[in-house]
Amino acid sequence: MGSDSDLEKMAEAAKVLEEFEVPFEITISSAHRSPERTLAWTEKIKAEGGKVIIAGAGRAAHLAGVIAAHTTLPVIGVPIDGGPLNGVDALYATVQMPPGIPVGTMAIGSGGARNAGLFAVQILATQSPELEEKLLAYKTKLSDGVAEKAARLQEVGYQNY
């Protein structure tokens, strides 16, 4: 993430990775204030066998794009809300990548960070039957939760929900 102020939002991605027992590393590196650190970290992750990178940043959110420019690993960008534009500037900076430098971009904020964690798990599950089973169980749990809420609504009527 680009700043320690992003940690509260990016913790959602970490929670997902922990839930699926996917090892990860988290650090702070800025595309603008520490470009050399960002490059060195990106190279280190690839050399250590990393398979996907989640990059969260706010405002002029170039972190995911800078990382994507320096690696062949999939990069998932999370625009962080904050500042006067509430994350819209970060969304545009993350999603508007030039051809040849793709960044998978999630929604703004903690929900986007959670989805980034899930998307990383989905990418990893293409090479791990065990992880794929966990994902199927997770999606079944989501579906069951919807069915339970629908049943409760039918029992009490929408006025009393």
Short mmCIF file of C-alpha atoms in Angstrom, two decimals:
data_model
loop_
_atom_site.label_atom_id
_atom_site.label_comp_id
_atom_site.label_asym_id
_atom_site.label_seq_id
_atom_site.Cartn_x
_atom_site.Cartn_y
_atom_site.Cartn_z
CA MET A 1 0.00 0.00 0.00
CA GLY A 2 1.09 3.52 -0.66
CA SER A 3 0.75 4.80 2.91
CA ASP A 4 0.12 3.58 6.43
CA SER A 5 -3.20 5.44 6.28
CA ASP A 6 -4.33 2.79 3.74
CA LEU A 7 -3.93 -0.06 6.22
CA GLU A 8 -7.45 0.07 7.66
CA LYS A 9 -8.94 -0.49 4.20
CA MET A 10 -6.29 -2.92 2.91
CA ALA A 11 -6.66 -5.07 6.05
CA GLU A 12 -9.79 -6.46 4.38
CA ALA A 13 -7.64 -8.11 1.69
CA ALA A 14 -5.38 -9.52 4.39
CA LYS A 15 -8.39 -10.97 6.25
CA VAL A 16 -9.49 -12.82 3.12
CA LEU A 17 -6.02 -14.21 2.51
CA GLU A 18 -5.82 -15.35 6.12
CA GLU A 19 -9.28 -16.94 5.86
CA PHE A 20 -8.12 -18.97 2.85
CA GLU A 21 -4.73 -19.68 4.46
CA VAL A 22 -2.84 -17.97 1.66
CA PRO A 23 0.56 -16.67 2.76
CA PHE A 24 1.17 -13.01 2.00
CA GLU A 25 3.42 -10.09 2.71
CA ILE A 26 2.25 -6.56 3.38
CA THR A 27 4.36 -3.43 3.16
CA ILE A 28 4.27 0.30 2.53
CA SER A 29 5.87 1.68 -0.60
CA SER A 30 5.00 4.78 -2.57
CA ALA A 31 5.19 5.06 -6.33
CA HIS A 32 6.07 8.74 -5.88
CA ARG A 33 7.93 9.04 -2.56
CA SER A 34 9.92 5.80 -2.76
CA PRO A 35 10.04 4.59 -6.38
CA GLU A 36 13.30 2.68 -5.87
CA ARG A 37 11.85 0.84 -2.89
CA THR A 38 8.75 -0.01 -4.95
CA LEU A 39 10.85 -1.45 -7.77
CA ALA A 40 13.08 -3.42 -5.40
CA TRP A 41 10.09 -4.86 -3.54
CA THR A 42 8.37 -5.81 -6.81
CA GLU A 43 11.48 -7.64 -7.99
CA LYS A 44 11.86 -9.36 -4.61
CA ILE A 45 8.30 -10.67 -4.63
CA LYS A 46 8.78 -12.17 -8.10
CA ALA A 47 12.15 -13.69 -7.13
CA GLU A 48 10.64 -15.23 -3.97
CA GLY A 49 7.92 -16.97 -5.97
CA GLY A 50 5.04 -14.56 -5.48
CA LYS A 51 2.13 -15.21 -7.84
CA VAL A 52 -0.05 -12.08 -7.59
CA ILE A 53 0.25 -8.57 -6.16
CA ILE A 54 -2.49 -6.47 -4.60
CA ALA A 55 -1.64 -2.75 -4.57
CA GLY A 56 -3.79 -0.21 -2.74
CA ALA A 57 -3.27 3.53 -2.95
CA GLY A 58 -5.25 6.73 -2.75
CA ARG A 59 -5.32 10.08 -4.51
CA ALA A 60 -2.80 9.98 -7.40
CA ALA A 61 -2.84 6.19 -7.10
CA HIS A 62 -0.04 5.14 -9.43
CA LEU A 63 1.29 2.34 -7.23
CA ALA A 64 -0.48 -0.53 -9.00
CA GLY A 65 0.51 0.79 -12.43
CA VAL A 66 4.15 1.29 -11.49
CA ILE A 67 4.27 -2.25 -10.09
CA ALA A 68 2.55 -3.64 -13.20
CA ALA A 69 5.10 -1.88 -15.40
CA HIS A 70 7.91 -3.74 -13.64
CA THR A 71 6.56 -7.30 -13.37
CA THR A 72 4.83 -10.04 -15.28
CA LEU A 73 2.79 -11.01 -12.21
CA PRO A 74 -0.91 -10.16 -12.18
CA VAL A 75 -1.51 -6.90 -10.33
CA ILE A 76 -4.79 -6.07 -8.63
CA GLY A 77 -5.34 -2.41 -7.83
CA VAL A 78 -7.45 -1.11 -4.97
CA PRO A 79 -8.30 2.60 -5.10
CA ILE A 80 -8.39 3.96 -1.56
CA ASP A 81 -10.99 6.54 -0.65
CA GLY A 82 -9.84 9.74 0.94
CA GLY A 83 -8.93 13.26 0.06
CA PRO A 84 -11.26 15.79 -1.50
CA LEU A 85 -12.41 13.46 -4.31
CA ASN A 86 -13.29 10.51 -2.01
CA GLY A 87 -11.27 8.00 -4.02
CA VAL A 88 -12.59 8.82 -7.49
CA ASP A 89 -9.16 10.22 -8.38
CA ALA A 90 -7.57 6.97 -7.15
CA LEU A 91 -10.07 4.94 -9.17
CA TYR A 92 -9.25 6.81 -12.37
CA ALA A 93 -5.50 6.58 -11.75
CA THR A 94 -5.76 2.83 -11.16
CA VAL A 95 -8.21 1.85 -13.89
CA GLN A 96 -6.95 4.07 -16.73
CA MET A 97 -3.81 2.14 -17.58
CA PRO A 98 -2.21 2.40 -21.01
CA PRO A 99 -2.45 -0.59 -23.36
CA GLY A 100 0.13 -3.21 -22.46
CA ILE A 101 0.18 -2.49 -18.70
CA PRO A 102 -2.98 -4.13 -17.33
CA VAL A 103 -4.13 -3.71 -13.76
CA GLY A 104 -7.22 -5.52 -12.53
CA THR A 105 -9.04 -2.76 -10.67
CA MET A 106 -11.46 -3.31 -7.81
CA ALA A 107 -14.01 -0.96 -6.26
CA ILE A 108 -12.97 1.96 -4.07
CA GLY A 109 -12.22 1.25 -0.40
CA SER A 110 -12.49 -1.68 1.95
CA GLY A 111 -15.06 -3.56 -0.16
CA GLY A 112 -12.68 -3.35 -3.09
CA ALA A 113 -9.84 -4.57 -0.90
CA ARG A 114 -11.93 -7.57 0.19
CA ASN A 115 -12.70 -8.37 -3.45
CA ALA A 116 -9.01 -7.96 -4.30
CA GLY A 117 -8.21 -10.65 -1.76
CA LEU A 118 -10.89 -12.91 -3.23
CA PHE A 119 -9.72 -12.25 -6.78
CA ALA A 120 -6.15 -13.13 -5.77
CA VAL A 121 -7.45 -16.37 -4.27
CA GLN A 122 -9.33 -17.11 -7.50
CA ILE A 123 -6.15 -16.57 -9.52
CA LEU A 124 -4.19 -18.86 -7.21
CA ALA A 125 -6.97 -21.47 -7.23
CA THR A 126 -6.40 -22.07 -10.95
CA GLN A 127 -3.29 -23.97 -9.87
CA SER A 128 -4.53 -25.36 -6.54
CA PRO A 129 -7.43 -27.84 -6.28
CA GLU A 130 -7.39 -27.39 -2.49
CA LEU A 131 -7.85 -23.63 -2.81
CA GLU A 132 -10.54 -24.16 -5.42
CA GLU A 133 -12.45 -26.37 -2.96
CA LYS A 134 -12.25 -23.64 -0.33
CA LEU A 135 -13.57 -21.11 -2.85
CA LEU A 136 -16.48 -23.37 -3.74
CA ALA A 137 -17.31 -23.74 -0.04
CA TYR A 138 -17.09 -19.95 0.40
CA LYS A 139 -19.45 -19.33 -2.52
CA THR A 140 -21.86 -21.97 -1.22
CA LYS A 141 -21.86 -20.19 2.14
CA LEU A 142 -22.67 -16.89 0.39
CA SER A 143 -25.53 -18.52 -1.49
CA ASP A 144 -26.87 -20.17 1.65
CA GLY A 145 -26.82 -16.81 3.41
CA VAL A 146 -29.00 -15.28 0.70
CA ALA A 147 -31.45 -18.18 0.91
CA GLU A 148 -31.64 -17.82 4.72
CA LYS A 149 -32.37 -14.09 4.44
CA ALA A 150 -35.04 -14.72 1.79
CA ALA A 151 -36.68 -17.36 3.99
CA ARG A 152 -36.65 -15.02 7.00
CA LEU A 153 -38.24 -12.29 4.90
CA GLN A 154 -41.02 -14.68 3.86
CA GLU A 155 -41.60 -15.73 7.47
CA VAL A 156 -41.95 -12.25 8.94
CA GLY A 157 -43.10 -10.27 5.92
CA TYR A 158 -41.18 -7.38 4.55
CA GLN A 159 -42.84 -4.82 6.88
CA ASN A 160 -41.31 -6.52 9.93
CA TYR A 161 -37.94 -7.36 8.44
#
